[in-house]
mmCIF file of C-alpha atoms and ligand atoms in Angstrom:
data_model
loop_
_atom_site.group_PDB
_atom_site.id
_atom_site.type_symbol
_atom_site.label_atom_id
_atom_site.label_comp_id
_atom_site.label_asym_id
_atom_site.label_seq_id
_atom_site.Cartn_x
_atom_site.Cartn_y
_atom_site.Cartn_z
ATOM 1 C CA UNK R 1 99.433 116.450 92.523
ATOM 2 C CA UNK R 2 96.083 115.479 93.970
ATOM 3 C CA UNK R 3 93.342 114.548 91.565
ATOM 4 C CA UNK R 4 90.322 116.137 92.579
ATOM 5 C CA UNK R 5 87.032 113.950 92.319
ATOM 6 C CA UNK R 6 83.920 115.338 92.917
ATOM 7 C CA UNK R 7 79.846 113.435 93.286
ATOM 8 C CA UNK R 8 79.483 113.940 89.474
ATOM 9 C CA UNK R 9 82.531 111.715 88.445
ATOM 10 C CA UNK R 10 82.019 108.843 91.378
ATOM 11 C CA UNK R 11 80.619 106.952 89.224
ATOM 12 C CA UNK R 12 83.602 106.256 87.087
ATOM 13 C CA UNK R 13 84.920 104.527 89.308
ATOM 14 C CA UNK R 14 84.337 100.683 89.246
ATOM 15 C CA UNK R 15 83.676 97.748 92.289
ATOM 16 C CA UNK R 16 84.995 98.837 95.247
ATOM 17 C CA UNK R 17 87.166 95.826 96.948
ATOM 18 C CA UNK R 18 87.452 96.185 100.621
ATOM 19 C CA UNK R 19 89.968 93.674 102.547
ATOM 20 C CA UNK R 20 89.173 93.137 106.000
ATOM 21 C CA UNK R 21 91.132 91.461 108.862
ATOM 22 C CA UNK R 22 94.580 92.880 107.593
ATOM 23 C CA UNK R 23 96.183 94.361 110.464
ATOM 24 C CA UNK R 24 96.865 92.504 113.499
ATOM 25 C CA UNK R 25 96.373 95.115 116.093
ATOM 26 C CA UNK R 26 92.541 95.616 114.829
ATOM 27 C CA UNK R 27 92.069 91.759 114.510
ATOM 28 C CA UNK R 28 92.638 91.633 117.875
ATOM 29 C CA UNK R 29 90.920 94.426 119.507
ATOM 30 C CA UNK R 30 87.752 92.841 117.861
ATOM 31 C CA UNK R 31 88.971 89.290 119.151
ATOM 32 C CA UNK R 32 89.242 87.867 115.748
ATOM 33 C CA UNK R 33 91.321 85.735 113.811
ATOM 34 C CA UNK R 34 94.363 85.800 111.479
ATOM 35 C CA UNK R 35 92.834 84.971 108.002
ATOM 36 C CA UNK R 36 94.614 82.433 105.841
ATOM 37 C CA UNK R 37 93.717 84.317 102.804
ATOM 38 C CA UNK R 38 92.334 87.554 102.396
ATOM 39 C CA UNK R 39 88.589 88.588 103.362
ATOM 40 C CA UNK R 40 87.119 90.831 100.856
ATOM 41 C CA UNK R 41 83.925 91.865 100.992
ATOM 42 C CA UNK R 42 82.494 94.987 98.497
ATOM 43 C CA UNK R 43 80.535 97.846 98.453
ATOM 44 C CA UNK R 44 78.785 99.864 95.541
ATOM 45 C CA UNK R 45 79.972 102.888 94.045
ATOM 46 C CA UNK R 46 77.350 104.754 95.459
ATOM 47 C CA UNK R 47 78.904 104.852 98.840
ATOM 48 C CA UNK R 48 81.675 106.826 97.829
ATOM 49 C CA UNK R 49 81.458 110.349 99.664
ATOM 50 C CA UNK R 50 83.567 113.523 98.343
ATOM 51 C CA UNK R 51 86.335 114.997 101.079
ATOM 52 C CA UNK R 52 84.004 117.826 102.615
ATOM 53 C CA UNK R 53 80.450 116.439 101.959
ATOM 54 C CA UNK R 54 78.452 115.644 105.490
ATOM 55 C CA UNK R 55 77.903 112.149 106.059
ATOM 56 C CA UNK R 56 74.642 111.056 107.393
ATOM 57 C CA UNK R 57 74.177 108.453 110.290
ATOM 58 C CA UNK R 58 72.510 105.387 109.839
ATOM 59 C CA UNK R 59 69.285 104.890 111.890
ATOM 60 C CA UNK R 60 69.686 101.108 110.817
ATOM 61 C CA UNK R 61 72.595 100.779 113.855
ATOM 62 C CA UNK R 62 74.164 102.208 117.039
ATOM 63 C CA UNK R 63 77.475 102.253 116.720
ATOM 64 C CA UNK R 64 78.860 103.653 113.602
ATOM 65 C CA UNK R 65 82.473 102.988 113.653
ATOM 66 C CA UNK R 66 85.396 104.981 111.641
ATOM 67 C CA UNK R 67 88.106 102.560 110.147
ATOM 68 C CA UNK R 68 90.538 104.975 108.020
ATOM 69 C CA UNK R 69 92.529 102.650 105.364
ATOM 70 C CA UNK R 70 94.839 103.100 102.516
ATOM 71 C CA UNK R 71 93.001 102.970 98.986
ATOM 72 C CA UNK R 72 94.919 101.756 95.878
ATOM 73 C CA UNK R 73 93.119 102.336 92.178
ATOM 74 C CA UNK R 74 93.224 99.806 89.296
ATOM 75 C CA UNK R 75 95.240 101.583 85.990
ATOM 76 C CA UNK R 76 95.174 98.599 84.026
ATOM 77 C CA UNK R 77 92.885 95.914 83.538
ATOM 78 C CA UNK R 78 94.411 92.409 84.113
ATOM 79 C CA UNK R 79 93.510 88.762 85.576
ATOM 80 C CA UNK R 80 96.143 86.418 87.204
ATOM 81 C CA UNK R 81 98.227 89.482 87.790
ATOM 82 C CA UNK R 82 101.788 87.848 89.698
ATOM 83 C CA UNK R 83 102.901 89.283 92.846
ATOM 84 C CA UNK R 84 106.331 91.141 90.687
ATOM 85 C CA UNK R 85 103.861 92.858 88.140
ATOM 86 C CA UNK R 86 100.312 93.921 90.577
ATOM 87 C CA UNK R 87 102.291 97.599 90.972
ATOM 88 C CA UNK R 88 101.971 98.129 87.314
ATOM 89 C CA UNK R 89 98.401 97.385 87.547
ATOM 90 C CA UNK R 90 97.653 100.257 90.155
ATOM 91 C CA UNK R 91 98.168 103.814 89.193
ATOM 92 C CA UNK R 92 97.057 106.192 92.257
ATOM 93 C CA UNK R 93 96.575 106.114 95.772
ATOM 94 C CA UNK R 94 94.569 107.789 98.756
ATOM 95 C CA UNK R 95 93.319 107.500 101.819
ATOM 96 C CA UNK R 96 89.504 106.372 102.526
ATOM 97 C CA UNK R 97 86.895 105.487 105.721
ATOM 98 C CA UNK R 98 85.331 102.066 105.700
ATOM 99 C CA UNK R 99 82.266 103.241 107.780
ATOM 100 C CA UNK R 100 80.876 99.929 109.570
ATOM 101 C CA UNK R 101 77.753 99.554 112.016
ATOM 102 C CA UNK R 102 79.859 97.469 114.368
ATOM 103 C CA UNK R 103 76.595 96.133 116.392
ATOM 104 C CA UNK R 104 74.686 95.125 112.885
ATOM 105 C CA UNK R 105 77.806 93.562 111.453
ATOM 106 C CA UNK R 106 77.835 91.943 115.218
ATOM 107 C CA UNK R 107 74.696 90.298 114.619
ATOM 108 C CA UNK R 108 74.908 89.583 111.061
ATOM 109 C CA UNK R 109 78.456 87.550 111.842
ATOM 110 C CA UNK R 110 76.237 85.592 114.651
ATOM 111 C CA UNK R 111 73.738 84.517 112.269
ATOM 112 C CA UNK R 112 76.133 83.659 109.150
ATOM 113 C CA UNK R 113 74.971 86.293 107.074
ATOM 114 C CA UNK R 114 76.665 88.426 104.465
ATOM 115 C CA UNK R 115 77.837 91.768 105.626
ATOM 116 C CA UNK R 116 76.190 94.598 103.578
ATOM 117 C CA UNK R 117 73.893 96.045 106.318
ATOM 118 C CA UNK R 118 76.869 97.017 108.161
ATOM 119 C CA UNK R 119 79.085 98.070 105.866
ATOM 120 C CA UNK R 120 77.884 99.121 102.319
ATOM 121 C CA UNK R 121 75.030 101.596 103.212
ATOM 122 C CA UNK R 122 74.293 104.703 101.746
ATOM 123 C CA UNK R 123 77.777 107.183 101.942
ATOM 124 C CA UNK R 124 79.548 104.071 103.935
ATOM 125 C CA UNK R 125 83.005 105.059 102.005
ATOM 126 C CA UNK R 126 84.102 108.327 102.338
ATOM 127 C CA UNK R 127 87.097 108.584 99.526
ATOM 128 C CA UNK R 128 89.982 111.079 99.766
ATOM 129 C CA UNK R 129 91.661 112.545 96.178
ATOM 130 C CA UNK R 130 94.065 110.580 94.660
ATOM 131 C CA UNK R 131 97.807 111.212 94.233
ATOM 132 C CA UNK R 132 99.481 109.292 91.351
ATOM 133 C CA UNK R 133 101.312 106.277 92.549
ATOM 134 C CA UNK R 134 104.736 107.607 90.860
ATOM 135 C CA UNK R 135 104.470 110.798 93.416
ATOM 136 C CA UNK R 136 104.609 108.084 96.318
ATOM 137 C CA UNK R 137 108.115 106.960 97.594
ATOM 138 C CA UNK R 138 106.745 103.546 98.544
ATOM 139 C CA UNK R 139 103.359 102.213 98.458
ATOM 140 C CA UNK R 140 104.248 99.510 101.137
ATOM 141 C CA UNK R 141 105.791 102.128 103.209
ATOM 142 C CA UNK R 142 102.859 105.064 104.021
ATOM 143 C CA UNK R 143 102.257 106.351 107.702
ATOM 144 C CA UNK R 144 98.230 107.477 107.818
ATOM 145 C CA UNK R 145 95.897 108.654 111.048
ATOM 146 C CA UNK R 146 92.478 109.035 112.066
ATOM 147 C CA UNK R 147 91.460 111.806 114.576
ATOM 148 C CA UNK R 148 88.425 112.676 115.141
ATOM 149 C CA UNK R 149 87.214 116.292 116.918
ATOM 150 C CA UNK R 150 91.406 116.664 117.580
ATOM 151 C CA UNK R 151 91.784 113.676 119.067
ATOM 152 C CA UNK R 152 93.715 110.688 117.337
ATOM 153 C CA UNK R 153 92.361 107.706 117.447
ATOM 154 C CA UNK R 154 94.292 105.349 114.969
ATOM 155 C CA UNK R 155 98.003 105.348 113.510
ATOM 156 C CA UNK R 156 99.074 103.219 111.034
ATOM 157 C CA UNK R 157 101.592 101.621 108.674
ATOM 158 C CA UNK R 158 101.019 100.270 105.567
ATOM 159 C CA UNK R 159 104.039 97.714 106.272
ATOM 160 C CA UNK R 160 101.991 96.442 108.640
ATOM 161 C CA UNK R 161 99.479 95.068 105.957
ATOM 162 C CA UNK R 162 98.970 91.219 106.566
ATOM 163 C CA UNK R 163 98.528 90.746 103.030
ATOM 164 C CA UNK R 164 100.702 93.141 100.813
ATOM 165 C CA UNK R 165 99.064 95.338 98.436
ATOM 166 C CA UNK R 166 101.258 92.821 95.215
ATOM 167 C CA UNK R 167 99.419 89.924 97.706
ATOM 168 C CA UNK R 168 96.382 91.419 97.401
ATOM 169 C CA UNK R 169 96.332 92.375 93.603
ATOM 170 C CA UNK R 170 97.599 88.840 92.774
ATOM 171 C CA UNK R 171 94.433 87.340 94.782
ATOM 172 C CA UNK R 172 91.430 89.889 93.753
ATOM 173 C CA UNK R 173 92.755 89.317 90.380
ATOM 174 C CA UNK R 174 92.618 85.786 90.527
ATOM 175 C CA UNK R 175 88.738 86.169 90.958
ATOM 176 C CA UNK R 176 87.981 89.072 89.551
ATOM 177 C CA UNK R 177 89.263 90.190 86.235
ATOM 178 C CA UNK R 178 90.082 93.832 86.988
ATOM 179 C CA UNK R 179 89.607 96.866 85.172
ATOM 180 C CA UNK R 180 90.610 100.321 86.007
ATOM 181 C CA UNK R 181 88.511 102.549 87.950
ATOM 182 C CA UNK R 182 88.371 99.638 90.344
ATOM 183 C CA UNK R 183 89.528 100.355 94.291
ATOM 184 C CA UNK R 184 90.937 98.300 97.009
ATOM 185 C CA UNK R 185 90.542 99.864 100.008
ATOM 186 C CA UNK R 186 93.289 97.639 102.414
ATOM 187 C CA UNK R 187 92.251 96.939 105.775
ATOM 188 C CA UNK R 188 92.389 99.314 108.751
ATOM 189 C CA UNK R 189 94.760 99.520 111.283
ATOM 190 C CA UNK R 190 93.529 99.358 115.460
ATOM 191 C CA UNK R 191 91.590 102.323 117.517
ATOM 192 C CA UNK R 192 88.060 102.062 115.666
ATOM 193 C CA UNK R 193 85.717 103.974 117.502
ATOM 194 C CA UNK R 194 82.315 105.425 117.383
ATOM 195 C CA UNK R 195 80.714 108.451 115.334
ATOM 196 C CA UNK R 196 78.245 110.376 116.410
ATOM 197 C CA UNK R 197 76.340 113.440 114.922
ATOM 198 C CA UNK R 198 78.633 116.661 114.267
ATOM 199 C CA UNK R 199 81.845 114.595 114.777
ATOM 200 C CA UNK R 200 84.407 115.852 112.560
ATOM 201 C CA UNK R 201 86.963 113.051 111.628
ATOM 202 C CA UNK R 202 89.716 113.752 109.692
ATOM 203 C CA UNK R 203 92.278 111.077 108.452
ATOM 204 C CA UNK R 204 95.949 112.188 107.234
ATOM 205 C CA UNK R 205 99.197 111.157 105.697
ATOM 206 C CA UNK R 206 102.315 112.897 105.034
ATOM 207 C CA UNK R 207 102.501 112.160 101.187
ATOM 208 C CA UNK R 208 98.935 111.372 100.529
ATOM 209 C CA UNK R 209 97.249 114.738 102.536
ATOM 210 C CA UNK R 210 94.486 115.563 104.763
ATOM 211 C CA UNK R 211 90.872 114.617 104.384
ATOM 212 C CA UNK R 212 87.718 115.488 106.703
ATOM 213 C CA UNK R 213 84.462 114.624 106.999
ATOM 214 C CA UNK R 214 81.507 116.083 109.460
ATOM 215 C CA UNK R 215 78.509 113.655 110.859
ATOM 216 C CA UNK R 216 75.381 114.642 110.977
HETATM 217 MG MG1 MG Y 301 87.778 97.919 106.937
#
């Protein structure tokens, strides 16, 4: 059963952990490169954005892209966490958007600087409601979608995850000790595209459910 979260309990949630780079169709529609280790980059709580709420456009960018990913929650704190014991560390699962202002991220990659103009603005991570982790057949194994106004625009795998979500668990927690509350959201899949004002997008997946979101 979903658990519902609402703008009054956001902030119980801790660091949001975003992994970028970690599906090799979307590396390559933005001409990129396979990453020898994962890219994480994070943004605040305060971005988070209930199913339902209307986001509002950046006037800080043009092109507000969506990326719809698969987000994992930390249960149980840990540190060093191996690869054969991360699952026991995460105990839910949902889907999420990591909004990005693909021409200020553009820019700021030109000039070497860090990323949080483009991607942790205000309401920059829209956050579906979580379904326990034991309700999920297999984590590694989850089919989710993007459409926006009808039309889909990106289909996914989690199988296709360069860096498995154990992969990733072992590594954050090599740097970070983690504590629950905390969210990974994994890396999107390819067909990122632009937002504009009243765009609906709604992202989907057959065990996690459907989540919208209108533009304004
Ligand atoms: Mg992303």
């Amino acid at each position: 059963m979903n658990t519902p979260i609402n703008s009054d309990k956001v902030s119980s949630f801790g660091r949001i952990f975003c992994i970028g780079k970690n599906y090799s169709e979307h590396i390559k529609e933005l001409s990129g490169a396979v990453p020898e280790e994962p890219v994480v980059f994070m943004k605040p709580w305060t971005s988070l954005v209930a199913p339902g709420e209307k986001v509002k456009i950046p006037r800080h960018g043009f092109l507000l892209h969506h990326e719809v990913e698969v987000v994992f929650r930390v249960g149980t704190a840990g540190e060093d966490i191996p690869e054969s014991e991360a699952l026991n560390h995460i105990d839910a699962v949902t889907l999420g958007l990591d909004l990005t202002l693909r021409d200020v991220q553009a820019n700021l990659k030109k000039n070497g600087h860090p990323w949080e103009l483009s991607k942790a603005f205000e309401q920059s991570a829209p956050l579906g409601e979580f379904v326990s982790l034991n309700e999920v057949n297999d984590p590694q194994h989850l089919d989710f979608s993007c459409s926006v106004n009808g039309s889909l625009r990106q289909k996914g795998n989690t199988r296709e995850m360069i860096f498995s979500l154990p992969k990733l668990v072992n590594f954050l927690s090599g740097v970070w000790h983690l504590r629950p509350g905390d969210l990974i959201y994994t890396g999107t899949p390819a067909g990122v595209g632009i937002l504009k004002s009243r765009d609906v997008a709604v992202i989907a997946s057959p065990e996690l459910g459907e989540f919208s979101w209108e533009f304004k």
